[in-house]
Coordinates of C-alpha atoms and ligand atoms in Angstrom, one line a residue:
X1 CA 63.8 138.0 285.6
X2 CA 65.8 140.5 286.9
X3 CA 64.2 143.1 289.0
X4 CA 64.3 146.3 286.9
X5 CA 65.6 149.9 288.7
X6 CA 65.2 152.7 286.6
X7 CA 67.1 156.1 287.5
X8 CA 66.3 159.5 285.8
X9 CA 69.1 161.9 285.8
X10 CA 73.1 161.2 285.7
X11 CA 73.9 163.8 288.0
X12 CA 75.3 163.9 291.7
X13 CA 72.1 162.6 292.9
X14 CA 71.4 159.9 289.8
X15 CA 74.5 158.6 289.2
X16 CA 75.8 158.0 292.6
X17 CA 72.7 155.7 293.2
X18 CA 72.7 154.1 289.7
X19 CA 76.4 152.6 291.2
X20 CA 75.2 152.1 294.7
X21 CA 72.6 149.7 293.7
X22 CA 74.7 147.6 291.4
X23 CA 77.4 147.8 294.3
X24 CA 74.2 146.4 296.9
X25 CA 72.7 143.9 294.6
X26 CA 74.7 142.9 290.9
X27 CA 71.9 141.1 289.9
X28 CA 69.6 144.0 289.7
X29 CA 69.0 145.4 286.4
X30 CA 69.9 149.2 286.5
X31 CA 69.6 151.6 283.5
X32 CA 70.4 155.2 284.2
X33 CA 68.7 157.6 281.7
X34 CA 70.6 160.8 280.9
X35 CA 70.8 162.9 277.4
X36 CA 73.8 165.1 278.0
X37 CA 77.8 163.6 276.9
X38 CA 79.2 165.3 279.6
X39 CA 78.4 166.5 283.3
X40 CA 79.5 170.0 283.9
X41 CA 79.9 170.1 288.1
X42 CA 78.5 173.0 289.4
X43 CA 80.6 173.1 293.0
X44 CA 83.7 175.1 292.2
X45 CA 82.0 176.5 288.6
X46 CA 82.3 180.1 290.9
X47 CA 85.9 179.5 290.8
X48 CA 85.7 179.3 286.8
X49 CA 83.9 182.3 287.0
X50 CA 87.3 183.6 288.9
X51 CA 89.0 182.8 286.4
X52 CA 90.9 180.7 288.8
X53 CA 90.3 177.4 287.1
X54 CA 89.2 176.2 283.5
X55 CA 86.0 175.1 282.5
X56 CA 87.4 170.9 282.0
X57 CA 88.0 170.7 285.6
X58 CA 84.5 170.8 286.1
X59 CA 83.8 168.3 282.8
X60 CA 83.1 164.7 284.1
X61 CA 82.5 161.6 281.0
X62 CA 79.9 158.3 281.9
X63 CA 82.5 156.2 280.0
X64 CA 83.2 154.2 283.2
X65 CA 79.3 153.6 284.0
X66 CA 80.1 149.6 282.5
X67 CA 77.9 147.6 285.0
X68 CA 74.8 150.4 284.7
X69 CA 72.9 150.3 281.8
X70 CA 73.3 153.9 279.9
X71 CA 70.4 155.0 277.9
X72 CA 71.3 158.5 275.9
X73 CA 68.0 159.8 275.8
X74 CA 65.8 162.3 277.5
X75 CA 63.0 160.9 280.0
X76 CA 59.7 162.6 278.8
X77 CA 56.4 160.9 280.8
X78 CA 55.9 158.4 283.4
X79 CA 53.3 155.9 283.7
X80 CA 52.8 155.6 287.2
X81 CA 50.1 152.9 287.1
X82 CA 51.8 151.0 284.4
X83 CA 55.2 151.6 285.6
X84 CA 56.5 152.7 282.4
X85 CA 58.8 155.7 281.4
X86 CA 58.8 157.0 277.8
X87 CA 61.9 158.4 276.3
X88 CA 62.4 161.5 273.5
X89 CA 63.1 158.8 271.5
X90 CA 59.1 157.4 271.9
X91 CA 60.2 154.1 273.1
X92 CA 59.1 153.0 276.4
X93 CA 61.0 151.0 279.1
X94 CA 59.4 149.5 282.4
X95 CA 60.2 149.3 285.9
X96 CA 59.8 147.8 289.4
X97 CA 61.2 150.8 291.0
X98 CA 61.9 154.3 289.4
X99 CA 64.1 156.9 291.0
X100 CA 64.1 160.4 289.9
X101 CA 67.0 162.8 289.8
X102 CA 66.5 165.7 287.6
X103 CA 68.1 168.3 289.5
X104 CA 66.3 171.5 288.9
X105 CA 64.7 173.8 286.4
X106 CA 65.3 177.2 286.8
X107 CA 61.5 178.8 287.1
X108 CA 61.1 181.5 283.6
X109 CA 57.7 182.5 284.6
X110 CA 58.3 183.5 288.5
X111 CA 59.9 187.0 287.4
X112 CA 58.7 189.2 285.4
X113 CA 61.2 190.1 282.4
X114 CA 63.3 187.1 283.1
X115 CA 63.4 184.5 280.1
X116 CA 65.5 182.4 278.5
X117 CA 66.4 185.2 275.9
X118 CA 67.1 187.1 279.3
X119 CA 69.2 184.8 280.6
X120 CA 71.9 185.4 277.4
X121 CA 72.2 188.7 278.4
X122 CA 71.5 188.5 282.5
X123 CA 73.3 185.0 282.7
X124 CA 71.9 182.8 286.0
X125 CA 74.9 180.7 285.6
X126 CA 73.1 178.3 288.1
X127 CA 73.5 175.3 285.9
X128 CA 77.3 175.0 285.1
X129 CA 78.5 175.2 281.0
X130 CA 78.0 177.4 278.6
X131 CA 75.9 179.9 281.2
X132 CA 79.1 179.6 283.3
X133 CA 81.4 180.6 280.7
X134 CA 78.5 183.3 279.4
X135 CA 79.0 185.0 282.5
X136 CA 82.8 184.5 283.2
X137 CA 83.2 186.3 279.1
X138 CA 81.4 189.4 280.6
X139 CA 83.4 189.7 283.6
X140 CA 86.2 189.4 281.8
X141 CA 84.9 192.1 279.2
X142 CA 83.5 194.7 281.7
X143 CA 85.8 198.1 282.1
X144 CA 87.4 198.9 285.1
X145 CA 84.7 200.3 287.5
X146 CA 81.6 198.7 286.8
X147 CA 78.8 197.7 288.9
X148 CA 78.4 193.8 289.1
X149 CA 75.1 193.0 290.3
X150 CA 73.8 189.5 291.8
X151 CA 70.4 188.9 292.6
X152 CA 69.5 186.2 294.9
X153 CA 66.3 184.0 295.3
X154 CA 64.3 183.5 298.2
X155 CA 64.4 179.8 300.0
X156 CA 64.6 176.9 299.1
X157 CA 66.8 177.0 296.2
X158 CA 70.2 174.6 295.2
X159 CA 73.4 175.3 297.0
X160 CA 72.1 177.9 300.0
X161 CA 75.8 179.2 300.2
X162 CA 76.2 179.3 296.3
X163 CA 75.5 183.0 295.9
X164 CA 78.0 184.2 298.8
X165 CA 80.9 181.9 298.1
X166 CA 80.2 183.1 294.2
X167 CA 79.8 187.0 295.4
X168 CA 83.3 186.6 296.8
X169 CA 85.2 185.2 294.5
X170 CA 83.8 187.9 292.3
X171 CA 85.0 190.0 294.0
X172 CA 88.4 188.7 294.4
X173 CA 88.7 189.0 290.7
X174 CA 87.7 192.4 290.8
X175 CA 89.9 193.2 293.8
X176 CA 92.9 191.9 291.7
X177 CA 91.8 192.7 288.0
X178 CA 89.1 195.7 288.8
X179 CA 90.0 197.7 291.8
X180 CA 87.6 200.3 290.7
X181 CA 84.4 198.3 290.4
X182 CA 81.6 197.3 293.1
X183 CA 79.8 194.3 293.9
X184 CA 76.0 194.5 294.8
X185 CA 74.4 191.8 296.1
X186 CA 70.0 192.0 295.6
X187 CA 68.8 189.4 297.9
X188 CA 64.7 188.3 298.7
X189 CA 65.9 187.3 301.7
X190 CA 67.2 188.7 305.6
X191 CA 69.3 186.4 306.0
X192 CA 71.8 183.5 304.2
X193 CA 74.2 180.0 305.3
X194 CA 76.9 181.1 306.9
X195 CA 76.8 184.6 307.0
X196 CA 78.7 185.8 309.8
X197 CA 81.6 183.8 308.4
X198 CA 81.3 185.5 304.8
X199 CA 80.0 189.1 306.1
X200 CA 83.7 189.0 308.5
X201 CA 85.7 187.7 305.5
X202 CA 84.1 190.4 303.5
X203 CA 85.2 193.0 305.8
X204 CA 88.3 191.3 306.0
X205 CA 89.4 190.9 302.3
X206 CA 87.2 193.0 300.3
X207 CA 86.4 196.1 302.4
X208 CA 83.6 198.2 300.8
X209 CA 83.7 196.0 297.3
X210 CA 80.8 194.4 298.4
X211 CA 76.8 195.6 299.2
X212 CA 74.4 193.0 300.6
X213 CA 70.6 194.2 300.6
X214 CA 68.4 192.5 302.5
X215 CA 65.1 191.6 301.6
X216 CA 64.0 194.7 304.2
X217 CA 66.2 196.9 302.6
X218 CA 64.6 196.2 299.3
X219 CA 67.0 193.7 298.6
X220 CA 64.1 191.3 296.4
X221 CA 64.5 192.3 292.9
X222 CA 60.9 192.1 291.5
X223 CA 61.0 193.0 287.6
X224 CA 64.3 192.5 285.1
X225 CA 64.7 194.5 281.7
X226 CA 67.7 192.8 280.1
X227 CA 67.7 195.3 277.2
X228 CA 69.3 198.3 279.6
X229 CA 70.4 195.2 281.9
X230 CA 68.3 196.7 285.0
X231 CA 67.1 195.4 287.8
X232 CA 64.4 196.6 289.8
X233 CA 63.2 195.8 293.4
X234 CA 60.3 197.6 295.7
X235 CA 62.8 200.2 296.2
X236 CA 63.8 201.6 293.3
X237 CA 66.0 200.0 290.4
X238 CA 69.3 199.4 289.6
X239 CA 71.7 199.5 286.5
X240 CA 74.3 197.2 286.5
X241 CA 77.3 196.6 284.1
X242 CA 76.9 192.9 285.1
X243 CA 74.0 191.1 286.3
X244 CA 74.2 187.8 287.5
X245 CA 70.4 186.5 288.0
X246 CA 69.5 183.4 290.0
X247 CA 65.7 183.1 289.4
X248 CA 63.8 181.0 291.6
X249 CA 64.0 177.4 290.9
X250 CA 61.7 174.3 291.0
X251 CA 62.2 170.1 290.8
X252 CA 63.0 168.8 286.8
X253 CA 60.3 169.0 284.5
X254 CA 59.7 165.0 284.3
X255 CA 58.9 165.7 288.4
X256 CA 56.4 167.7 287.3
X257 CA 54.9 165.2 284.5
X258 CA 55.5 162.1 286.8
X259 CA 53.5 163.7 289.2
X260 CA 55.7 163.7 292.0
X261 CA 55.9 167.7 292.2
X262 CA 53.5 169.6 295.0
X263 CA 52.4 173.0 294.7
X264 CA 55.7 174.1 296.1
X265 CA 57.3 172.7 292.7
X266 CA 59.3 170.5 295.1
X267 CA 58.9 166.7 295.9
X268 CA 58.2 165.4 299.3
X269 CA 59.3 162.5 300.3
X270 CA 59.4 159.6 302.6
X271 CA 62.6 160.4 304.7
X272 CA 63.4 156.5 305.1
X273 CA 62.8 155.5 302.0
X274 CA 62.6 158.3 299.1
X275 CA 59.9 157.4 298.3
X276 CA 57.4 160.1 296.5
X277 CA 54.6 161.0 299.1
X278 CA 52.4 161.2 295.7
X279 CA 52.9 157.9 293.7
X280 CA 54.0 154.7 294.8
X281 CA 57.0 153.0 293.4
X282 CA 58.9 156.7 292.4
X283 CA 61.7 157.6 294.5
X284 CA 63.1 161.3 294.2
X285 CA 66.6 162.0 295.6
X286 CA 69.3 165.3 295.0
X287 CA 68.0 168.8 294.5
X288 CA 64.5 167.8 293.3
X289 CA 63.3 166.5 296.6
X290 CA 62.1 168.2 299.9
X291 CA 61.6 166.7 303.1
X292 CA 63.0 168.7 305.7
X293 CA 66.3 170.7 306.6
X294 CA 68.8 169.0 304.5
X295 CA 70.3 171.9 302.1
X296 CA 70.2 170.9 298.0
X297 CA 73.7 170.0 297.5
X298 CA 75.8 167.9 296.0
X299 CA 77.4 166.8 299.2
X300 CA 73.3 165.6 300.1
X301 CA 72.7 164.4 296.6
X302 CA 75.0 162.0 297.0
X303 CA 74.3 161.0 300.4
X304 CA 70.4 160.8 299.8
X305 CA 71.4 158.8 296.9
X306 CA 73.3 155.8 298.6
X307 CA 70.5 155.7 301.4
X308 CA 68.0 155.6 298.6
X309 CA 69.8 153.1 297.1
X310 CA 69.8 150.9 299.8
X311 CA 66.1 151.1 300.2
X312 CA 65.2 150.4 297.1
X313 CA 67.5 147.2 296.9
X314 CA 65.6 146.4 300.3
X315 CA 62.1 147.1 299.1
X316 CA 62.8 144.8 295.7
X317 CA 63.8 141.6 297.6
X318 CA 60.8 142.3 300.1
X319 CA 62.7 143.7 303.0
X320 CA 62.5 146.0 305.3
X321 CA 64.2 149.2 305.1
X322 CA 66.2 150.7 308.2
X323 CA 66.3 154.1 308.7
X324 CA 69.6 156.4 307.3
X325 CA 71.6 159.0 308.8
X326 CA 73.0 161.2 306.6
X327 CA 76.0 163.8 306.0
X328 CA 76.3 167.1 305.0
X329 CA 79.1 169.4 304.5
X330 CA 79.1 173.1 302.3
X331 CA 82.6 174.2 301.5
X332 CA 82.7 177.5 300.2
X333 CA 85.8 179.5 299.2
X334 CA 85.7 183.1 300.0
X335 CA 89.3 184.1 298.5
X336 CA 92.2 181.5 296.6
X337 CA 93.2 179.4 300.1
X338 CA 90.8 180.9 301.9
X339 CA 87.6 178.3 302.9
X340 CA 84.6 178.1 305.3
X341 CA 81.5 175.2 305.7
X342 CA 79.1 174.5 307.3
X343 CA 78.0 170.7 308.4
X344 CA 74.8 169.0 309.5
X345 CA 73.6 165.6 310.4
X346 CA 70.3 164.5 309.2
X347 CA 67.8 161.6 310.5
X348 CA 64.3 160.3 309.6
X349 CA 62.1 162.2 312.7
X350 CA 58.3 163.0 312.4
X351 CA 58.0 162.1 308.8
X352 CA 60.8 164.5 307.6
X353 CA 64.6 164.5 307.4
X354 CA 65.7 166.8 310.5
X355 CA 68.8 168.2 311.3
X356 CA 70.2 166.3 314.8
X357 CA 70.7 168.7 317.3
X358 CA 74.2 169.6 318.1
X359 CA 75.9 167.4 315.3
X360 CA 76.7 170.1 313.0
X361 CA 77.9 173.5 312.8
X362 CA 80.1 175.9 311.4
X363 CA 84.0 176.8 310.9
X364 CA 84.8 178.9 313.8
X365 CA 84.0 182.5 313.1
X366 CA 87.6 183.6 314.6
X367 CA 90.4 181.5 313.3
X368 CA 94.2 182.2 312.2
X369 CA 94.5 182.0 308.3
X370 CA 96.2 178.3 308.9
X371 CA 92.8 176.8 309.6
X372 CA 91.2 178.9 306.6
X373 CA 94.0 177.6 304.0
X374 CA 93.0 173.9 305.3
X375 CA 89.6 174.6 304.7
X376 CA 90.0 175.8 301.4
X377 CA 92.8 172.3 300.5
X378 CA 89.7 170.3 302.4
X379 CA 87.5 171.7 299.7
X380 CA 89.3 170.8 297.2
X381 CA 90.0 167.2 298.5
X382 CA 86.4 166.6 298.7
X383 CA 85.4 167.6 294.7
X384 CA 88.0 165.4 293.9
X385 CA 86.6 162.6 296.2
X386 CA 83.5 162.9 295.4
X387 CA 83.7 163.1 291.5
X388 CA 86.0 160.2 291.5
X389 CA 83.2 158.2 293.6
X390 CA 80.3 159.0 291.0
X391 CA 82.4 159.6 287.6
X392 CA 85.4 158.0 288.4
Ligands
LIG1 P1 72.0 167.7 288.9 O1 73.5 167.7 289.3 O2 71.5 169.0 288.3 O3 71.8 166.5 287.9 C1 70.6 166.3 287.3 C2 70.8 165.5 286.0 O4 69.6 165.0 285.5 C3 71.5 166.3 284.9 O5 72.6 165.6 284.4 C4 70.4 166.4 283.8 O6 70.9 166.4 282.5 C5 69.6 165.1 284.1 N1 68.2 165.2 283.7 C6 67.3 166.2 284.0 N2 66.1 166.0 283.4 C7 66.2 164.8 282.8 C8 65.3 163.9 282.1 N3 64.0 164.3 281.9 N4 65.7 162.8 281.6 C9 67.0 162.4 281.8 N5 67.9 163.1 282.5 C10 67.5 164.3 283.0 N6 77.1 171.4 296.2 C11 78.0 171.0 297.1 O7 77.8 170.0 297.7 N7 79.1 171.7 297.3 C12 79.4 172.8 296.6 O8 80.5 173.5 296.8 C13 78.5 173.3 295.7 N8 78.7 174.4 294.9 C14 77.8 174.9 294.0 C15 78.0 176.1 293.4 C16 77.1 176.6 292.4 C17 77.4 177.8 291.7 C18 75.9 175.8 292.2 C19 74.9 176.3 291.2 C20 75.6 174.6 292.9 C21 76.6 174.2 293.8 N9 76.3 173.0 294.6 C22 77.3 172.6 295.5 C23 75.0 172.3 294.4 C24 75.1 171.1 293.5 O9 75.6 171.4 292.3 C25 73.7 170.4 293.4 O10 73.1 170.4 294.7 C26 73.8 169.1 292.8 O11 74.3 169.2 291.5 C27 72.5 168.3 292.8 O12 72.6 167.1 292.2 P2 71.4 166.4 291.4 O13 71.9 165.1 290.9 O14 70.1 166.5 292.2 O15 71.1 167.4 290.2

């Protein structure tokens, strides 16, 4: 019989290995469980927010997934020792190898007054959709001279930039739409991914629209009351017209049933392989897994997922598996035409994945607004690169 790959989530991370291993090995049997229709995209969902692009650029279809099994359903439990997963549905389906690729869940219980009744009224917007489109109605609502107010978690979370590139194109609305208001940015931490690039683009494009406060300014918000929509931190507490709250976040729930989740709430890995350091046979790739420097993005996801692909057809026919190297690069826009990133290079050292020295780096922190305007078209060329690759 066929050997049997199983892959959990149909996002950036899932779905680019589902086609990888078919691409490696076409007599595999790969099914790729995932219950939504669609896949909203988050990269770029801060530009819907913007209102500088509609929701359906960001709506991708599995109608082209022909070759990969697609299984509509919800993973619920995994039998590690019997190598089973069971679906919503109750049936079960076995496996040689499973990969999991849930993404994240955003963590209800890590702040106090934050819910998923909050979240309607204090939209995360961290997983794009309806949240997206939640928060983009409100912005869109709010009277000239409001206080917008983003609170930002503390490491690791998906997309280090996220916050930043979507603090700045918030502000570009407002700039254009809102002169009046103010941006305020709550953040548990001292410091963010690229930050002398976005702190001198702030200066430069949005002067005074913007507040960051540091963690040591009382930056970590600590409390939420959505029903006067106030925010409160070790230094006192803010009212906002508009909050925009990323709560902390942790690996997919079936992480957490497989087993695969440590006390962090993230999965660590094996940085050759994928494989779970806490059950044989489960790989984890994307946001859900840890296992070094390498940022949760979808730029990684994808990356991770291709040399987790390549393992796993390895390790099915009995070979050996050689070690990856792997890419990343962040775009973030700051303004319409106006782009930054940041890039790394990852390999297997020491049992994690670690940034190699001197591969990577940043946009340069002084540059004429030529190189900015590519930055911002390279951006752009990569979503649509990318999307076609996994969707397309
Ligand atoms: P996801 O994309 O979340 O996919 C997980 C999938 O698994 C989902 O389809 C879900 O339905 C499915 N699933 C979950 N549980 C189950 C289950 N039990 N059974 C079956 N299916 C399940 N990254 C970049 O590289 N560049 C950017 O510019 C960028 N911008 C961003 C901007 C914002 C505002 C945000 C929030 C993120 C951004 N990211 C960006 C990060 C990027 O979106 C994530 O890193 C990426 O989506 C991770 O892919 P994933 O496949 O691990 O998870």
């Amino acid at each position: 019989a066929q050997p049997s790959v199983l892959v959990v989530g149909g996002g950036f991370a899932g779905a680019s290995c589902a086609r990888a291993l078919k691409q490696l090995d076409r007599d595999l049997a790969v099914t790729l469980i995932e219950p939504e229709a669609d896949y909203l995209a988050c990269p770029f969902s801060n530009a819907v927010l913007a209102g500088l692009r509609g929701i359906e650029a960001q709506t991708f279809r599995y109608d082209r997934f022909s070759d990969v099994r697609l299984i509509r359903r919800r993973a619920v439990a995994v039998d590690a020792e019997r190598r089973r997963v069971r679906l919503d549905d109750g049936t079960d389906i076995g496996y040689v190898r499973l990969v999991l690729a849930p993404g994240v869940d955003l963590r209800f219980d890590a702040l106090p007054g934050y819910d998923e009744a909050a979240a309607e009224i204090m939209p995360h917007a961290w997983k794009a959709g309806a949240q997206t489109l939640l928060l983009r109605d409100q912005l869109t609502a709010m009277p000239d001279g409001g206080v917008v107010i983003l609170s930002a978690p503390a490491n690791p979370f998906r997309c280090p930039p996220g916050p930043y590139e979507r603090a700045s194109l918030i502000a570009h609305y407002l700039k254009t739409s809102k002169p009046r208001s103010k941006l305020i940015i709550l953040d548990a931490k001292d410091a963010f991914s690229k930050q002398r690039l976005f702190e001198a683009a702030w200066l430069e494009l949005y002067p005074g629209l913007i507040e960051w406060v540091p963690l040591s300014s009382g930056g970590r918000v600590t409390e939420v009351d959505p029903a006067t929509r106030t925010l409160v931190t070790e230094f006192g507490s803010h009212k906002a017209a508009i909050a925009n709250v990323i709560p902390p976040q942790r690996a997919g729930k079936i992480a957490q049933s497989a087993g695969v989740a440590d006390q962090t709430g993230w999965c660590p890995i094996d940085p050759v392989t994928f494989e779970s350091r806490l059950q044989p046979s489960i790989h984890v790739i994307g946001d859900a897994a840890i296992g070094g420097a390498m940022p949760k993005s979808a730029f990684s996801a994808n990356a991770q997922a291709k040399a987790c692909a390549a393992a796993v057809a390895a390790l099915v026919r009995e070979r050996q598996p050689v070690p990856p190297k792997l890419i990343n690069t962040c775009y973030s826009l700051v303004a319409p035409g106006y782009g930054i990133s940041i890039a790394g290079v990852y390999q297997p050292r020491a049992g994690l994945l670690a940034e190699v020295e001197g591969a990577g780096g940043t946009s340069p922190l002084e540059a004429p607004p030529s190189v900015r305007e590519l930055e911002a078209a390279y951006a752009q060329d990569w979503f649509r690169t990318i999307t076609n690759e996994v969707f397309g």
